[in-house]
Coordinates of C-alpha atoms in Angstrom, one line a residue:
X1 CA 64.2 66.2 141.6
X2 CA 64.7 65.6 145.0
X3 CA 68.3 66.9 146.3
X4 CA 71.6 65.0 147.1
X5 CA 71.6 65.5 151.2
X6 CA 74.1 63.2 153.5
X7 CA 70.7 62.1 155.3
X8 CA 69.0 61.1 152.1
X9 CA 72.0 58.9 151.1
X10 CA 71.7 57.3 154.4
X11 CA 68.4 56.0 154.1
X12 CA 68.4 54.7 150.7
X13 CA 71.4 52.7 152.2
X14 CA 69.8 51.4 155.1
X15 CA 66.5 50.5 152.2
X16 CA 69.2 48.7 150.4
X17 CA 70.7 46.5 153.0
X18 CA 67.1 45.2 153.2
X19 CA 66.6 44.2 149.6
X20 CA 66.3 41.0 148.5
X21 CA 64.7 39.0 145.2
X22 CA 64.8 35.0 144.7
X23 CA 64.1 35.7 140.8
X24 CA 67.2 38.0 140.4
X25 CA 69.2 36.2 143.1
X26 CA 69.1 33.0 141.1
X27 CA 70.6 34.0 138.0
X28 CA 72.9 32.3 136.4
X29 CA 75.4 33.2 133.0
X30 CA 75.6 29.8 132.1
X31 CA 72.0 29.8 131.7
X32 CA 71.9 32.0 129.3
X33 CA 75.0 30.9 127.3
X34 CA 76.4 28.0 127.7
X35 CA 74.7 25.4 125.2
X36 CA 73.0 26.9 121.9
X37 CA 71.6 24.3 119.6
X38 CA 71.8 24.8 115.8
X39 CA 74.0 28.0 115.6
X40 CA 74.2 30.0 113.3
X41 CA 77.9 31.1 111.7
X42 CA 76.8 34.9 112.4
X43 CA 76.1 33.9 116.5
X44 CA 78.6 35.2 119.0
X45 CA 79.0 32.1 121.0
X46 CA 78.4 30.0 123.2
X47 CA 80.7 30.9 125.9
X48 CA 82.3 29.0 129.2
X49 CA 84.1 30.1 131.9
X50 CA 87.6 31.0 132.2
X51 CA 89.0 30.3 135.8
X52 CA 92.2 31.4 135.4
X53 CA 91.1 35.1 134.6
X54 CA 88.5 35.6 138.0
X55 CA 88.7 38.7 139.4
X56 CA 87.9 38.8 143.4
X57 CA 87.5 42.2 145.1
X58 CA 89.1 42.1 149.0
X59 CA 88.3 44.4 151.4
X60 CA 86.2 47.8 151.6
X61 CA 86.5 50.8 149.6
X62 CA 86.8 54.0 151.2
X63 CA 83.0 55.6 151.5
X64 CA 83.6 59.5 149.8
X65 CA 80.3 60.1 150.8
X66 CA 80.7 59.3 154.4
X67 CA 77.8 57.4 155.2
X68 CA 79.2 54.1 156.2
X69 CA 78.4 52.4 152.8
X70 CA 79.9 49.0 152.0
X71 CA 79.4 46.6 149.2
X72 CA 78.4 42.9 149.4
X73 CA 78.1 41.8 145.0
X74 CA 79.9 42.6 142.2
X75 CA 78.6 42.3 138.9
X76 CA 77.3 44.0 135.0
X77 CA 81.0 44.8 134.3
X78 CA 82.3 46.4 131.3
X79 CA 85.7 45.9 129.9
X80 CA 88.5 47.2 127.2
X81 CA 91.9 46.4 126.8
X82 CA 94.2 49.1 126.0
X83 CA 98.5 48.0 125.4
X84 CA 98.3 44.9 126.5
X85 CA 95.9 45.5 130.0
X86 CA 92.5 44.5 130.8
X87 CA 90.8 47.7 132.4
X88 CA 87.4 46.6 134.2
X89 CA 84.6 48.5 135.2
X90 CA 82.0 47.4 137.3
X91 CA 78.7 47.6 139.9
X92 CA 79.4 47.3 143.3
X93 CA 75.9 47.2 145.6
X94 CA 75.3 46.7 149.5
X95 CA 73.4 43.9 148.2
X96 CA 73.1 41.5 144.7
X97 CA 70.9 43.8 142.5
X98 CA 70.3 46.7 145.6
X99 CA 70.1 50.1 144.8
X100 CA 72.7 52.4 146.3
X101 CA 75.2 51.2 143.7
X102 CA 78.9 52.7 143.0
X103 CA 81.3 51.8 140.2
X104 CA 84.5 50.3 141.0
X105 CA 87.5 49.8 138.4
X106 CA 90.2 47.2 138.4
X107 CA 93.3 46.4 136.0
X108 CA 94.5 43.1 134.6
X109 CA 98.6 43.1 133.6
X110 CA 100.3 40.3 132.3
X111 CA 102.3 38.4 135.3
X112 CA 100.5 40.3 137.5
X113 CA 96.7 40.0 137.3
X114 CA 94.5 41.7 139.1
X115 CA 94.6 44.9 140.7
X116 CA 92.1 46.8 141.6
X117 CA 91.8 50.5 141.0
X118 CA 91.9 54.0 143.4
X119 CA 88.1 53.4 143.4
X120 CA 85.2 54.2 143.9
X121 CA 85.5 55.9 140.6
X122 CA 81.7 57.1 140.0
X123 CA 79.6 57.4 142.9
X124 CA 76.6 59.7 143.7
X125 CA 77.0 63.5 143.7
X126 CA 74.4 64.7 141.5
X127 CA 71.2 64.8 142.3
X128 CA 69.5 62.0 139.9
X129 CA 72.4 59.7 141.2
X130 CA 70.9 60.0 144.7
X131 CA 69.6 56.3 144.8
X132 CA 73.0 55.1 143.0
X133 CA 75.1 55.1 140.2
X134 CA 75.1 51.3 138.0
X135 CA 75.8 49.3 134.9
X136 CA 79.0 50.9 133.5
X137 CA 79.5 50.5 129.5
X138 CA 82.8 51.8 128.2
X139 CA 83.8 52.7 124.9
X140 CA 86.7 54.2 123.2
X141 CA 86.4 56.9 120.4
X142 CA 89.1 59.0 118.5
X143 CA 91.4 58.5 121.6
X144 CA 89.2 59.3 124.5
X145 CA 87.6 57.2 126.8
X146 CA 83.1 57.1 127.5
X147 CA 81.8 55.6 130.1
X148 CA 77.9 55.3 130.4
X149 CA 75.8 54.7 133.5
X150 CA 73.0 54.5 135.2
X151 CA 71.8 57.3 137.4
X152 CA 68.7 56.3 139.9
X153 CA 66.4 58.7 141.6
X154 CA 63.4 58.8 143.8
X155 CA 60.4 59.7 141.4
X156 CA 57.8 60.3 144.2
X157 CA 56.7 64.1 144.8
X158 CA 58.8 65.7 142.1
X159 CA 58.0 67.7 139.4
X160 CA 59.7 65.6 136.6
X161 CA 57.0 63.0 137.3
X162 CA 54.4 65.4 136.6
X163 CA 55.9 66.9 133.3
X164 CA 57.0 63.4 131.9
X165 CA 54.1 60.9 131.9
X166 CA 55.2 57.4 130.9
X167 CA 52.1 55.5 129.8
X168 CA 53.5 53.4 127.7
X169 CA 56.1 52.1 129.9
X170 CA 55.0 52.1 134.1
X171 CA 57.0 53.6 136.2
X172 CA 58.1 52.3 139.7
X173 CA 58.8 54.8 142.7
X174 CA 62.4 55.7 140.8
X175 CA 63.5 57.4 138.1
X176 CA 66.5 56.2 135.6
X177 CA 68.6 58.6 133.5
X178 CA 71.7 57.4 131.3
X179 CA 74.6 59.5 132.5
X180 CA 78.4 60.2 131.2
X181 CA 81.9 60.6 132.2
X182 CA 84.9 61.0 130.1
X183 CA 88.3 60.4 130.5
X184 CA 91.6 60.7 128.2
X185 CA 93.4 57.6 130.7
X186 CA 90.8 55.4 131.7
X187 CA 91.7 56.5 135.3
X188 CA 90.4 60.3 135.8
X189 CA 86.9 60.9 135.0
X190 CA 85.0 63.9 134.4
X191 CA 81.1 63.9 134.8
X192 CA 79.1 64.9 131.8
X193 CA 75.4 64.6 133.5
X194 CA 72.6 63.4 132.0
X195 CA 72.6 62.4 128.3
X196 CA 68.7 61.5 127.1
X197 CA 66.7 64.1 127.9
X198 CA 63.4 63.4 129.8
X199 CA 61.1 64.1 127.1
X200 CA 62.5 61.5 125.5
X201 CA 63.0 59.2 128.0
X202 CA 59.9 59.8 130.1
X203 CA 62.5 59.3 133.3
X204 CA 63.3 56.3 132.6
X205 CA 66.6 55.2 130.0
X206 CA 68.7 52.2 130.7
X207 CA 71.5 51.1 128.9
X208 CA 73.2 52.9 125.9
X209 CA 74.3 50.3 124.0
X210 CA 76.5 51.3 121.4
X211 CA 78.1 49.0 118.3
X212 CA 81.9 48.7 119.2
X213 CA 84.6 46.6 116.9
X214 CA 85.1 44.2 119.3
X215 CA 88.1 46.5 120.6
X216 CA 85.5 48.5 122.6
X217 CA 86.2 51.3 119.7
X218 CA 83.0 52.6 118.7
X219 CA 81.5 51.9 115.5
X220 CA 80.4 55.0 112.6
X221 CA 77.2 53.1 110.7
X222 CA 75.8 55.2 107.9
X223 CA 78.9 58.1 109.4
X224 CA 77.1 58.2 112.8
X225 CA 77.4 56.6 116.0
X226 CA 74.4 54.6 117.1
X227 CA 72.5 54.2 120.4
X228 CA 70.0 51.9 120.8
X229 CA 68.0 52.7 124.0
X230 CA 65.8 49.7 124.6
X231 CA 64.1 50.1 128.2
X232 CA 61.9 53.1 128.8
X233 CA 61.4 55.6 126.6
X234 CA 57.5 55.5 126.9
X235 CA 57.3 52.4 125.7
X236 CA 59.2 53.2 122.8
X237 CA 62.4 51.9 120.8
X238 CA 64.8 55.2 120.4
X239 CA 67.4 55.1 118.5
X240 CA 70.4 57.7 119.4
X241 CA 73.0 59.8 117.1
X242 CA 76.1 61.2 117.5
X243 CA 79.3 62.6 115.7
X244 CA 81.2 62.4 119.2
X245 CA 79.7 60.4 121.4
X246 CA 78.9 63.1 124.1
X247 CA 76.2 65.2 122.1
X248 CA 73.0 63.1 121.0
X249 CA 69.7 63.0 119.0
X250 CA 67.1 60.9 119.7
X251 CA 64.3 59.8 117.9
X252 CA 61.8 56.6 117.9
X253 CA 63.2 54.1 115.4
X254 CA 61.7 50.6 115.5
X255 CA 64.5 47.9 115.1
X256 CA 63.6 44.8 117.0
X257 CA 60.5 42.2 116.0
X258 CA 59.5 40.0 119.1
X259 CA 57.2 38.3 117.1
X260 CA 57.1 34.8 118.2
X261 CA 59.8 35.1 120.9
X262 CA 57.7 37.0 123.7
X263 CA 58.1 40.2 125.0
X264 CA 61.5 42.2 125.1
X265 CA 63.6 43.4 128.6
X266 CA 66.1 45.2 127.6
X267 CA 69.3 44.6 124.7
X268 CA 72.3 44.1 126.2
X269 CA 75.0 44.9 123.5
X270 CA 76.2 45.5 120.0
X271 CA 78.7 44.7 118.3
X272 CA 79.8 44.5 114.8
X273 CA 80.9 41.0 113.3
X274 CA 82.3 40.9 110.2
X275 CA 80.2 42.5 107.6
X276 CA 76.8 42.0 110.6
X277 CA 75.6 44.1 113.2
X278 CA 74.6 41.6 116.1
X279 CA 72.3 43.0 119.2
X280 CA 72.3 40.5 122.0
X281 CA 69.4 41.2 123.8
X282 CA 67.5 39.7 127.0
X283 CA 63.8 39.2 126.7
X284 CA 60.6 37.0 128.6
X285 CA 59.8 33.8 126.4
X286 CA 56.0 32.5 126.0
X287 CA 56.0 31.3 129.1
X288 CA 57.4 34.5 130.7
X289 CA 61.0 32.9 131.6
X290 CA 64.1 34.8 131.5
X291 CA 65.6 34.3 127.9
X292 CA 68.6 35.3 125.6
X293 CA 68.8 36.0 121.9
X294 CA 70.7 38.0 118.9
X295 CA 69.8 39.4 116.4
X296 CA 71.5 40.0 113.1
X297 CA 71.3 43.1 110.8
X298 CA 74.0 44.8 107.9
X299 CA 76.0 47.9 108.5
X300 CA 74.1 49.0 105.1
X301 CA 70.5 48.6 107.1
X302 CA 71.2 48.8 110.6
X303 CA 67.7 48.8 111.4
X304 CA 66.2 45.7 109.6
X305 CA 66.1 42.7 111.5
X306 CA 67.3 39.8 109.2
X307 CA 67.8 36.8 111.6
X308 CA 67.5 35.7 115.2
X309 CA 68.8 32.9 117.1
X310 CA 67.8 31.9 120.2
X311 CA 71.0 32.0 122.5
X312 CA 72.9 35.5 124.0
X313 CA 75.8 36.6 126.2
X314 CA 73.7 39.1 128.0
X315 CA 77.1 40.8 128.7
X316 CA 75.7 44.2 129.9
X317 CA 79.0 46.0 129.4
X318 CA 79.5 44.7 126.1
X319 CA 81.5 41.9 124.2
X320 CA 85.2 42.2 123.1
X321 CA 88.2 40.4 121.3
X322 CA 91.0 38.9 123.3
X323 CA 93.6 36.1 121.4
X324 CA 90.5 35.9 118.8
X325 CA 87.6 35.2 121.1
X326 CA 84.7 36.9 122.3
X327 CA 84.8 37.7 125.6
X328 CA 82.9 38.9 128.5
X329 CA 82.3 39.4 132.5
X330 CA 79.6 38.9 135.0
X331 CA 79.1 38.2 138.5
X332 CA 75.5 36.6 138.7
X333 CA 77.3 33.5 139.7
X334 CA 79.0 34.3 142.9
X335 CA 78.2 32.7 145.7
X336 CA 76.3 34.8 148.2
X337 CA 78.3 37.3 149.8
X338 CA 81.5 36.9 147.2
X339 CA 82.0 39.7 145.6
X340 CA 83.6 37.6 142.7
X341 CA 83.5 38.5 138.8
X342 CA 84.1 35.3 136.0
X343 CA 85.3 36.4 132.2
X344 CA 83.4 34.0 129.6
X345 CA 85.0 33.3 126.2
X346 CA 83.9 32.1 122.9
X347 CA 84.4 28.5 121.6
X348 CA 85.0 29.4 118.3
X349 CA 87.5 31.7 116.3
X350 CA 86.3 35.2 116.1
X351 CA 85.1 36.8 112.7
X352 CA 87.4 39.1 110.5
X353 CA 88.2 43.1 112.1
X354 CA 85.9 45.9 111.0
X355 CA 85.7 46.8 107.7
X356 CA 87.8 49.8 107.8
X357 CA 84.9 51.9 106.0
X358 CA 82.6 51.5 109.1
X359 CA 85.6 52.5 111.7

């Protein structure tokens, strides 16, 4: 793995301030879930935007890393609420879906809205974060805090390319690697590194999507957590376990049939519903377009797909609960240069609290 140098970090920012992509650019939340026909009572949704609770980031953050880096988009959030307070995690890139990423924070108080946090509050300083650090998911556990990222790092000439082929799943010029940080306040974090292994992820692992309550408490199924890692892997669905969140197993599980939707991206989230496990999950369609849909399983057989319904949040950092409606964040639909974040809610009435067997 190439090493974290002040020089290196200054030229994947100057890469990044070049990037651009029309398909990615052009994404919109309300594409994905604003209008499902025939839904299902198990479906989380649809949702529409909430104006009053926008969250707009002014100014610069300070640049630890001193290399002049600034941020132009804000989006892929991930939020909890804890005594009354919305607490916000998000992606903030020199450009809309750039590398060189950094992880802001923000705080939502009743009266007094938004505020954002002492931030950034994960940036690079290990080595596999060298090409940025992205896509926060939080969760809450036995009364500490998780939060899960992305790590990105330049694949070409190291010796992790050599020892982890990936033929089952191509890899680019960059390497991904799921990394974690703990906290007890939601404000001080404390790295944990890497969490999947490369021989199981074959340098690439996005997304540890984890089934939370709706609370952002994570969810024991079968007396284990869950992770269902999705993108990577070699090609194959992995399936993580835990006892606290921090120490994992992996091991190839299958869980999701594609069969006559097309071809799966990557599943967003997880969440338990009732007596259901839903995964919201983003996939290409026959004809290759960006599509969402959910998927619905029992806590008893987390692993047997039972239903799917073409419709999804795609809310990266996960859905939660607020005045009994789902509710999530994104930023796909800022215009250019606002660094702007939207919370979506729910239509309908949320399903009953967690079964207090599967807490």
């Amino acid at each position: 793995m190439h090493p974290l140098t002040d020089q290196a970090l200054r030229d994947g920012y100057e890469r990044a301030l070049q990037r651009t992509n029309a398909t990615t650019d052009a994404l919109s939340t309300d594409d994905f879930s604003a209008v499902w026909p025939d839904r299902p009572d198990w479906a989380i949704g649809p949702f529409s935007k909430d104006p009053a609770m926008t969250f707009r980031l002014d100014g610069q953050w300070p640049d630890p890393t001193g290399i002049g880096w600034t941020s132009s988009s804000i989006f892929n959030p991930s939020m909890i609420e804890r005594h009354g307070r919305l607490h916000l995690f998000y992606r903030a890139s020199p450009k809309k879906e750039s590398l060189e990423s950094r992880i802001g924070s923000a705080v939502w108080t009743p009266g007094g809205g938004w505020r954002d946090g002492d931030n950034p509050v994960v940036y690079p300083t290990l080595d596999n974060e060298l090409l940025g650090t992205e896509d926060p998911k939080v969760y809450s556990a036995n009364g500490r805090y998780f939060l899960f990222y992305n790590g990105i790092w330049p694949l070409e000439g190291t010796p992790e390319q050599a020892a982890h082929p990936s033929p089952g799943w191509p890899l680019g010029d960059v390497g991904c690697d799921i990394n974690l940080a703990v906290s007890d306040d939601l404000l001080h974090w404390e790295k944990r590194g890497r969490v999947v292994p490369h021989a199981v992820s074959h340098l690439w692992a996005k997304g540890a999507v984890i089934p939370t309550d709706g609370t952002g408490e994570a969810v024991r199924i079968g007396g284990e957590y869950l992770m269902f890692l999705s993108e990577g892997c070699g090609g194959e669905l992995v399936v993580g376990r835990s006892d606290d969140l921090e120490h994992w197993e992996f091991s190839g599980q299958p869980y999701l049939d594609m069969t006559g939707l097309g071809s799966l991206h990557e599943v967003a989230c997880a969440v338990v519903h009732g007596e259901d496990l839903v995964l919201d999950f983003f996939y290409a369609d026959e004809t290759g377009a960006f599509a969402a849909a959910q998927a619905r399983y029992t806590l008893a057989d987390p692993f047997t797909q039972l239903e799917v319904h073409r419709g999804g949040s795609l809310a990266w950092g996960g859905l939660i609960r607020r005045d009994g409606r789902w509710t999530f964040a994104q930023g796909w639909d800022a215009p250019s240069g606002e660094r702007e974040l939207y919370l979506y809610r729910s239509d309908a009435p949320s399903a009953p609290s967690t079964p207090a067997e599967h807490r």
